[in-house]
Coordinates of C-alpha atoms and ligand atoms in Angstrom, one line a residue:
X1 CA 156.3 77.3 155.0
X2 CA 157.5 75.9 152.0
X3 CA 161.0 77.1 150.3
X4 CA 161.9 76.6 146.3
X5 CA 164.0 73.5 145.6
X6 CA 166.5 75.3 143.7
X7 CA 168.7 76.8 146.4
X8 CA 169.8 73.5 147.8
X9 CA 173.0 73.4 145.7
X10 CA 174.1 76.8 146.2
X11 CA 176.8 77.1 148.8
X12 CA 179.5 79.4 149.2
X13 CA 182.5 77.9 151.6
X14 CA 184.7 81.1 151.6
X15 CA 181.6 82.7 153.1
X16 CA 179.9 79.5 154.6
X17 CA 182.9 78.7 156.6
X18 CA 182.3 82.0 158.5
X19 CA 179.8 80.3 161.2
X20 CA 182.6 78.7 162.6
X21 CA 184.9 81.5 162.7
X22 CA 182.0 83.3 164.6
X23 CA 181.0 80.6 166.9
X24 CA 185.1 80.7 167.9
X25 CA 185.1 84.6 168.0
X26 CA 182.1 84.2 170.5
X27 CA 184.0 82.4 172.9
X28 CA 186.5 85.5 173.5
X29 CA 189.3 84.3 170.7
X30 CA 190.7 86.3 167.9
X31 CA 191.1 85.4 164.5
X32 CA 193.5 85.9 161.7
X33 CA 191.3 86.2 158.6
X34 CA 192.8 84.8 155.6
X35 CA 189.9 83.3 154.0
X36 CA 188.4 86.1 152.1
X37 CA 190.0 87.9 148.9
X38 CA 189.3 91.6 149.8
X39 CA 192.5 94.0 149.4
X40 CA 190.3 96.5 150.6
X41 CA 190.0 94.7 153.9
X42 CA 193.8 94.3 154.5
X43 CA 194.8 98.0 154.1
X44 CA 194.8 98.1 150.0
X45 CA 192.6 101.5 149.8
X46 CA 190.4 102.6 146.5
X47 CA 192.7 104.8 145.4
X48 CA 192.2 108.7 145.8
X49 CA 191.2 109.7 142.5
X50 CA 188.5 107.0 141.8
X51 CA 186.9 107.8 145.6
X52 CA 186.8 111.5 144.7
X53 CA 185.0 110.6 141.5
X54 CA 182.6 108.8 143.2
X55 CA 181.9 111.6 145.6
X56 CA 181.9 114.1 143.4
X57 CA 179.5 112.8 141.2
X58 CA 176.9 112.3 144.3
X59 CA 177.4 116.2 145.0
X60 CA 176.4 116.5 141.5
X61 CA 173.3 115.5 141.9
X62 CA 174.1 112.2 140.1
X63 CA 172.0 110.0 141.5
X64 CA 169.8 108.8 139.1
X65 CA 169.1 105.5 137.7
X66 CA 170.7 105.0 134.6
X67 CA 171.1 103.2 131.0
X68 CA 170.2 99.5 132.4
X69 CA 173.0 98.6 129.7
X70 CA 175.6 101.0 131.8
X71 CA 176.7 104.1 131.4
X72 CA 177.9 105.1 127.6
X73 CA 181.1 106.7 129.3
X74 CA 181.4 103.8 131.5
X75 CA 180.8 101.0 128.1
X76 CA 183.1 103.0 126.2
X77 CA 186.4 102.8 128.4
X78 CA 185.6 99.6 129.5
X79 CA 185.6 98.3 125.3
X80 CA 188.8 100.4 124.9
X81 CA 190.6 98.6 127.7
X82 CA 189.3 95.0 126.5
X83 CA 190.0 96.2 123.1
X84 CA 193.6 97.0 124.1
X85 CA 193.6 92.9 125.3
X86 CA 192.8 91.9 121.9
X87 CA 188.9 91.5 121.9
X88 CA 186.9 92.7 118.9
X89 CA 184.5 94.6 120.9
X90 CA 182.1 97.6 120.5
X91 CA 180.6 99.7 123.6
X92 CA 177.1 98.3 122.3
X93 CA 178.3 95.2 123.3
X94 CA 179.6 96.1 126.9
X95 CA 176.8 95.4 129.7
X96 CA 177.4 96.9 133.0
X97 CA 176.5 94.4 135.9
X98 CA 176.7 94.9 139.6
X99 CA 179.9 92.7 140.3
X100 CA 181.1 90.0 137.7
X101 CA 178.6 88.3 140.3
X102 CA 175.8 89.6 138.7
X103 CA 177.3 89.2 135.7
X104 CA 177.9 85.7 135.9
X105 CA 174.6 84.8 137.2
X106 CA 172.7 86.7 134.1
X107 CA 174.8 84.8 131.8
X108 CA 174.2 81.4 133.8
X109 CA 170.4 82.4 133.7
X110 CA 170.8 83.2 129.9
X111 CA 172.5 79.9 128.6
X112 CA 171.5 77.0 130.9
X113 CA 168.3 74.9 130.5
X114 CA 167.2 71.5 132.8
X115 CA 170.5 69.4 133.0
X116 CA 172.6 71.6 130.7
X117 CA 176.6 71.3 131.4
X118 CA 178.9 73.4 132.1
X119 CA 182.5 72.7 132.0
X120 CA 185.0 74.0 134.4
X121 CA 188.6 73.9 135.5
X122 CA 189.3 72.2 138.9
X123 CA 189.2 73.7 141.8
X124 CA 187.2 76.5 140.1
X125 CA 185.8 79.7 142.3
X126 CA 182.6 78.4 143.8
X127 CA 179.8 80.6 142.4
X128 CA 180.3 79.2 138.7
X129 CA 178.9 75.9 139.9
X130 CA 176.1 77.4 142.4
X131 CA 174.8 79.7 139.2
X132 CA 174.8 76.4 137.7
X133 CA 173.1 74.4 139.5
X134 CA 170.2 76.9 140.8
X135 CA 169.6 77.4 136.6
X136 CA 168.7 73.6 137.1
X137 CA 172.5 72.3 134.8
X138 CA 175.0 70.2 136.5
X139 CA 178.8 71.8 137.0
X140 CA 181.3 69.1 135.5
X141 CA 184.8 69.9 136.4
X142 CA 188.3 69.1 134.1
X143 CA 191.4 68.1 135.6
X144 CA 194.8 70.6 135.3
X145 CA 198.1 69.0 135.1
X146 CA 200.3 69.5 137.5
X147 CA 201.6 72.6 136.0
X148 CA 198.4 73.9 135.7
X149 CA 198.2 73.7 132.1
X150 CA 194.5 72.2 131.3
X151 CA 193.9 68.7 130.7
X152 CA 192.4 68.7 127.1
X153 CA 191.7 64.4 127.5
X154 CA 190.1 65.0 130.6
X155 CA 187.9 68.1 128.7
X156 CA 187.3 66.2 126.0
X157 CA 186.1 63.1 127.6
X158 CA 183.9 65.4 129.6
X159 CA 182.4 66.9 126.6
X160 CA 178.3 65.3 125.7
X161 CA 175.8 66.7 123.6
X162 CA 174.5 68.3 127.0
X163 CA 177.6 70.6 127.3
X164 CA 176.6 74.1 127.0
X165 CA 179.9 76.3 128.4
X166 CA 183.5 75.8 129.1
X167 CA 184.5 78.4 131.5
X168 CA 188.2 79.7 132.1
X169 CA 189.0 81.5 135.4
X170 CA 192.0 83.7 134.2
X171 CA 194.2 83.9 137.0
X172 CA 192.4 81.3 138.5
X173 CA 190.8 81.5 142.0
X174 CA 192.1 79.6 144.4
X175 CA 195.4 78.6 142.5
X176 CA 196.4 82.0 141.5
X177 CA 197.5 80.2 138.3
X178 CA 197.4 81.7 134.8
X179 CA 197.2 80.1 131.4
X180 CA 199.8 80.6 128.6
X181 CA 198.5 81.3 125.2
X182 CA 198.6 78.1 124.5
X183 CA 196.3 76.5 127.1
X184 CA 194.4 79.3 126.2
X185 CA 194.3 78.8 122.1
X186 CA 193.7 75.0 122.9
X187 CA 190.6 75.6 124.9
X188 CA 189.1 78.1 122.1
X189 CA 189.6 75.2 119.3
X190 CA 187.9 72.9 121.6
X191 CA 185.2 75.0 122.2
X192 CA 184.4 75.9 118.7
X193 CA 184.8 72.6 118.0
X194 CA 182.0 71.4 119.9
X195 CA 180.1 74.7 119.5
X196 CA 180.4 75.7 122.9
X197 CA 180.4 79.2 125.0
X198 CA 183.3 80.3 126.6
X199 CA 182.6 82.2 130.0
X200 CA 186.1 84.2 130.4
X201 CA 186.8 85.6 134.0
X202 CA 189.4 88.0 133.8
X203 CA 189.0 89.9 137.1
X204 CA 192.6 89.6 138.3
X205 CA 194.3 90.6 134.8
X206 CA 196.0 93.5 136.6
X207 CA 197.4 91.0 139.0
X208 CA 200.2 88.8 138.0
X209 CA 203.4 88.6 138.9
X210 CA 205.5 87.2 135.7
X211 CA 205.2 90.5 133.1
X212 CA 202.2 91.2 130.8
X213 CA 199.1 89.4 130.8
X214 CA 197.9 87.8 128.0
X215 CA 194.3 87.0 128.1
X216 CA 191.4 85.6 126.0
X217 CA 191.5 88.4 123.8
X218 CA 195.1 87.4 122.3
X219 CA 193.4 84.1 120.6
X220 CA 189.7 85.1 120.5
X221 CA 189.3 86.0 116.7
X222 CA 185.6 85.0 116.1
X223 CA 185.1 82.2 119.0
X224 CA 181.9 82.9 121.6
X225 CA 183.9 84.6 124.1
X226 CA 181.6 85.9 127.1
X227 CA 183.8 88.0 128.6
X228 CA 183.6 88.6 132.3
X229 CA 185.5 91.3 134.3
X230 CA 185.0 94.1 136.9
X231 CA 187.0 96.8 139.2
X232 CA 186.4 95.2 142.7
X233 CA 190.3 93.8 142.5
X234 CA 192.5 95.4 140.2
X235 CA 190.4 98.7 141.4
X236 CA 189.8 98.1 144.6
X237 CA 186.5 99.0 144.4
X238 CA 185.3 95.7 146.0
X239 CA 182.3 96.8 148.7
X240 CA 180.6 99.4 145.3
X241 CA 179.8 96.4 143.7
X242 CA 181.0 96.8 139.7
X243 CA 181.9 94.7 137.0
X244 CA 180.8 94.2 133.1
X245 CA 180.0 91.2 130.7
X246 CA 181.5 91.8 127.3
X247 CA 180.4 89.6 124.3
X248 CA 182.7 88.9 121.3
X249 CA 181.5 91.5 118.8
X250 CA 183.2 89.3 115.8
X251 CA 181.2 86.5 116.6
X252 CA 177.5 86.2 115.2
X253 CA 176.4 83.0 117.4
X254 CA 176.3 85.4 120.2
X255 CA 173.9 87.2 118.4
X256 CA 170.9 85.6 120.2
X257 CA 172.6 85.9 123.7
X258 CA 173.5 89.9 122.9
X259 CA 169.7 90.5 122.8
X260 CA 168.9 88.1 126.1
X261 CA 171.1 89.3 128.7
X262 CA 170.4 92.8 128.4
X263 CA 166.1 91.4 129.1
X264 CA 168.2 90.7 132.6
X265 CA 169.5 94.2 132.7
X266 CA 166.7 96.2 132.0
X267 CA 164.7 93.9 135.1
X268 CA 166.6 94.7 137.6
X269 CA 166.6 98.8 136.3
X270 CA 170.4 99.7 136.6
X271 CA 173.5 99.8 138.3
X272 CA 174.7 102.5 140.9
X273 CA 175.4 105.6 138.9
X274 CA 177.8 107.4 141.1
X275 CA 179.8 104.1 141.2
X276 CA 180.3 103.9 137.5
X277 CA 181.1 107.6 137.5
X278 CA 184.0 106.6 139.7
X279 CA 184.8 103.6 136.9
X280 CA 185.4 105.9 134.4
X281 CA 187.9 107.3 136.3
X282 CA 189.5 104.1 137.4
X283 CA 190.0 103.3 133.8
X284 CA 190.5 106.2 132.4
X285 CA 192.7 107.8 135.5
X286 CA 196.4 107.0 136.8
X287 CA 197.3 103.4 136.9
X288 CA 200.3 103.8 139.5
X289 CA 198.6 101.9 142.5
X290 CA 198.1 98.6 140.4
X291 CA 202.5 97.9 140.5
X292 CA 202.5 98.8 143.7
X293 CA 199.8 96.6 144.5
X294 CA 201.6 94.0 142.7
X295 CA 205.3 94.4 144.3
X296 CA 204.1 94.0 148.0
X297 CA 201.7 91.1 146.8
X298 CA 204.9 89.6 145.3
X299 CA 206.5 90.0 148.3
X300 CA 203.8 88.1 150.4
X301 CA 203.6 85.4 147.8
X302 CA 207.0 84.4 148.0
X303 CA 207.2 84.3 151.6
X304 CA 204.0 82.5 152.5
X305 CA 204.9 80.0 149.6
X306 CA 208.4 79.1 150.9
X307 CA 207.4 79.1 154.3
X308 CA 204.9 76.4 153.4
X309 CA 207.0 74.3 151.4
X310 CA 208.8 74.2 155.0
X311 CA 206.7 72.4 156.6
X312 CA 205.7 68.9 157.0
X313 CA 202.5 67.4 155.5
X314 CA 202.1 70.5 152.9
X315 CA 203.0 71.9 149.6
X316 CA 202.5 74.3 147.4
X317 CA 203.4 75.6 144.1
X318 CA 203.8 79.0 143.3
X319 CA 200.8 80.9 141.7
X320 CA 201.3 83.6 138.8
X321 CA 199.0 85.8 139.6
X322 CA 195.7 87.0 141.8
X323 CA 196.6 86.8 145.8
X324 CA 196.0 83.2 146.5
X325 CA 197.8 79.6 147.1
X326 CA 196.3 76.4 147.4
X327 CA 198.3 74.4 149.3
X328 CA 198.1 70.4 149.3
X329 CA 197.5 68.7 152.9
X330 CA 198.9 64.9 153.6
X331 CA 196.0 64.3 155.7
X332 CA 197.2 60.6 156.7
X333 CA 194.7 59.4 159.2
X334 CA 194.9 62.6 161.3
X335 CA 191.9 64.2 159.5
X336 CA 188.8 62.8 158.1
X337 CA 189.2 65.5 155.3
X338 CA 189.9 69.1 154.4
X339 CA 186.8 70.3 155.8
X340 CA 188.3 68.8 158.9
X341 CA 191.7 70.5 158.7
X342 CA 190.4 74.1 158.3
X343 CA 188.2 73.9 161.0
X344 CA 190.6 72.2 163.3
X345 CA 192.8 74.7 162.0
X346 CA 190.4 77.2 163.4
X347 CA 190.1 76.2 166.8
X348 CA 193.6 75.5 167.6
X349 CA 195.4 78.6 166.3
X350 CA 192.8 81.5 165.2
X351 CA 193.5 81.4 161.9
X352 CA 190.4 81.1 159.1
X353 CA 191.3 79.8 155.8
X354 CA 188.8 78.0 153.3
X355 CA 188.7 73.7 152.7
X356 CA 189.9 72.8 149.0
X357 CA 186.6 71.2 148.4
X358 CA 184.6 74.3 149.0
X359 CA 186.5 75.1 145.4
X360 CA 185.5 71.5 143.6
X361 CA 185.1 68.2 145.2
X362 CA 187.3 66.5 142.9
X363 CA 190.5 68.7 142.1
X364 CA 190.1 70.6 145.1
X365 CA 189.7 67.7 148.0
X366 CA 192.6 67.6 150.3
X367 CA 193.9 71.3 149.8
X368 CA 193.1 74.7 151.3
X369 CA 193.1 78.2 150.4
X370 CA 195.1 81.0 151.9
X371 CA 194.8 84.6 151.3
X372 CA 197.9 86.0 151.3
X373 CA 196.9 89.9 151.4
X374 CA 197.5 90.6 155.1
X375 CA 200.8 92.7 155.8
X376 CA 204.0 90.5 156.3
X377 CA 203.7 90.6 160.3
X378 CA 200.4 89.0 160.5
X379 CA 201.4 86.8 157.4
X380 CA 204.3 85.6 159.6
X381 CA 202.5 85.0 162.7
X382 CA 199.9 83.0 160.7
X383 CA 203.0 80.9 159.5
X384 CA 204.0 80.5 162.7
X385 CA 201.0 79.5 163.9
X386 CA 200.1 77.1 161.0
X387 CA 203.8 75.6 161.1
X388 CA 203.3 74.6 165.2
X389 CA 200.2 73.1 164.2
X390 CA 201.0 70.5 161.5
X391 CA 204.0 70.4 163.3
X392 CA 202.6 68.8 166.7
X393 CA 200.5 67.1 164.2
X394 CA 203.8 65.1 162.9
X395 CA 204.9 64.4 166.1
X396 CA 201.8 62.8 167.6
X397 CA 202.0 60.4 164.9
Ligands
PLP1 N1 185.3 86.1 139.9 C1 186.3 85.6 140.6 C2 187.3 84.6 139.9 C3 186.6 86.0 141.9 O1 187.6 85.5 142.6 C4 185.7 86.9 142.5 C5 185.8 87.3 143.9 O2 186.6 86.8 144.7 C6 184.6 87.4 141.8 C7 184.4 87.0 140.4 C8 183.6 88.4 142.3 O3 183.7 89.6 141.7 P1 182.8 90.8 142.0 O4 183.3 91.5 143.3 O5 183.0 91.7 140.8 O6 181.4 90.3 142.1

C-alpha cells in the first residue's frame, strides 16, 4: 500500500545507526554505547526532589489533561528562568511542548511553506533538517570557522528571498561548542536584517564548562527569537518527555506565529500533567546536582579529548559545553567515508558512536560523534579500544 512522500528525508543517524549495533549484539558481542546523549542512561539520575514531585502529584490524583498551552505554574517558572537569561518574556508567551522535539517540529510546521529555507550551522543536530524537509523546505547549512565562531560570508551568501529561519544550536550538538556574545549579536543583526526567525536551542545552557552562559537572551532586545529549551538534560528528565517554546514578547512580528503554534497545542490536547508538576520543581527546587553534573563531565571531557589528540589519523578540539566531541578522521584511502569508519568501528571493537555526516553532509563529513557521559573506566577502555584500532589502521598502511 501506498506511503506519503514526505518521510523520505527524515533520518535520524544517532538512532538509525542502531541496526547495526543490533545486528552485532545479535551475534553474541557487547557494545560500548557512546552514541546516544542520555545522562540518565550512564548513571546521571533525575534528581530526588523532581522524581518525588512527579510521584506525588500522581497520588494526588493529578492526572488530568491540562491547559494545551502548559501548566500556568509550569509557564510561569519557566518565563522567570528565561527572563533571568535576558529574554523579554511573559508566561502567556511560554508554550509547553512534549520535548524541544515537539517543540521544534510545531515551529517547523508553523513557519515553512513548499521550498522555504532554513539556515543552519554545520554539523547541526539532525532533527532541524528532518522537520525541515518533511514541511516540504530545504535545510541549507553555514560554515563555522575553525574556532567555531560562525561564518557570516558563508551566511550571508546563503541567504535568498526563500530563507525563512536561521537556527542557532546553543551549545551546539555534536561539537559541544558555544557562541560568545558576539557570534551571537552578529547572527541577530543578520537576521533582522533580512527579516528572518531565529530558532534558539538552548537545551544544554546548564552545561558548560568555561563559567556563566550567556545565551540569546543577552542580545535579543526586539529580534524574532523562538526560543527553544526543555529539562531532558540539564534536568535529567530525558525519558518524561518535557520541554517549552518561548517567543520574544518584545517583538511584534511574532505576533502572527504567537497565535499559530498554540492551533498545534490545542490538537494534540496537552502535555503529561504529573510531569510538569515535577518541572516546577526542577526549576523552582535545589540546583546542586547541575555542578556536580558538570565537574565529572569536565573530567570526562578532558580525558577523552587528550586521549584522542593522541592518536594517529584524529583530532579534536575541545568543546565548551553539552557532553559531546566531534573528532576529525584522516580517512586516507582506508575508508570510503565516515559512515564507513563508525561501522567498521563497530565491528572491530564494540564500540557505537555516530558518522559526522549523520549531523550535516557538508561540515560534518569525515568526523564522528562521541558521547563522553559513560564513567571514566568504560571511557578508558573505549580509548583503548579506539586507539588499537586506528592504530593497526596506521600500520597496515
Ligand atoms: N535539541 C538538541 C540540540 C538536542 O541535542 C536534543 C537531544 O539530544 C534535543 C533537542 C531533544 O530534546 P528533547 O529531549 O527535549 O526532545
Amino acid at each position: 500500500m501506498r506511503v506519503s512522500s514526505r518521510t523520505s528525508g527524515v533520518e535520524y543517524a544517532i538512532r538509525d545507526i542502531i541496526s547495526y549495533a543490533r545486528m552485532y549484539e545479535s551475534a553474541g558481542n557487547h557494545i560500548i554505547y557512546l552514541n546516544i546523549g542520555d545522562p540518565v542512561r550512564y548513571g546521571f539520575n533525575t534528581p530526588e526532589h523532581i522524581k518525588d514531585a512527579l510521584i506525588n502529584a500522581v497520588k494526588a490524583n493529578q492526572n488530568y489533561y491540562t491547559e494545551s498551552e502548559g501548566l500556568p505554574e509550569l509557564r510561569n517558572a519557566i518565563a522567570e528562568k528565561e527572563s533571568q537569561k535576558g529574554l523579554a518574556i511573559i508566561d502567556q508567551d511560554v508554550l509547553v511542548t512534549n520535548g524541544v522535539s515537539e517543540g521544534l517540529d510545531m515551529v517547523m510546521a508553523s513557519i515553512i511553506d513548499s521550498n522555504s529555507e532554513v539556515l543552519m550551522p554545520g554539523p547541526y543536530y539532525p532533527p532541524y533538517a528532518s522537520y525541515a524537509k518533511f514541511y516540504g523546505g530545504n535545510p541549507v547549512e553555514f560554515r563555522l570557522h575553525e574556532d567555531g565562531r560562525p561564518d557570516l560570508e558563508d551566511l550571508l551568501s546563503k541567504i535568498t528571498p526563500k530563507s525563512r529561519a536561521i537556527c542557532i544550536i546553543n551549545p551546539n550538538n555534536p561539537t559541544g561548542e558555544v557562541f560568545d556574545r558576539k557570534a551571537l549579536q552578529e547572527l541577530v543583526d543578520i537576521a533582522e536584517e533580512h527579516d528572518l526567525y531565529l530558532i534558539c536551542d538552548e537545551i544544554y545552557d546548564g552545561i558548560v564548562f568555561n563559567g556563566k552562559f550567556s545565551g540569546i537572551g543577552r542580545v535579543s532586545k526586539d529580534a524574532a527569537v523562538i526560543l527553544l529549551n526543555g529539562f531532558s538534560k540539564v534536568y535529567l528528565m530525558t525519558g518524561w518527555r518535557c520541554g517549552y517554546v518561548c517567543t520574544n514578547s518584545n517583538c511584534r512580528k511574532l505576533d502572527e506565529l504567537r497565535t499559530n503554534i498554540p492551533k498545534l497545542a490545542r490538537v494534540r490536547i496537552s502535555t503529561n500533567l504529573p510531569v510538569q508538576m515535577a518541572a516546577v520543581q526542577a526549576l523552582r527546587g535545589p540546583q546542586d546536582h547541575i555542578k556536580d553534573m558538570v565537574l565529572k563531565l569536565q573530567k570526562r571531557r578532558d580525558y577523552v579529548v587528550k586521549r584522542l589528540n593522541g592518536m594517529n589519523g584524529l583530532s579534536c578540539t575541545m568543546p565548551n559545553g553539552a557532553f559531546y566531541v566531534f573528532p576529525k578522521i584522516s580517512l586516507d584511502s582506508h575508508w570510503k567515508d565516515d559512515k564507513e569508519f563508525t561501522i567498521d568501528l563497530l565491528n572491530k571493537t564494540g564500540i557505537l558512536t555516530v558518522h559526522g555526516s549523520g549531523f550535516g553532509r557538508i561540515s560534518g563529513s569525515e568526523h564522528f560523534r562521541i558521547v563522553y557521559l559513560p564513567s571514566e573506566d568504560i571511557l578508558e577502555e573505549a580509548m583503548n579500544r579506539l586507539e588499537d584500532f586506528v592504530h593497526m589502521r596506521s600500520s597496515c598502511k
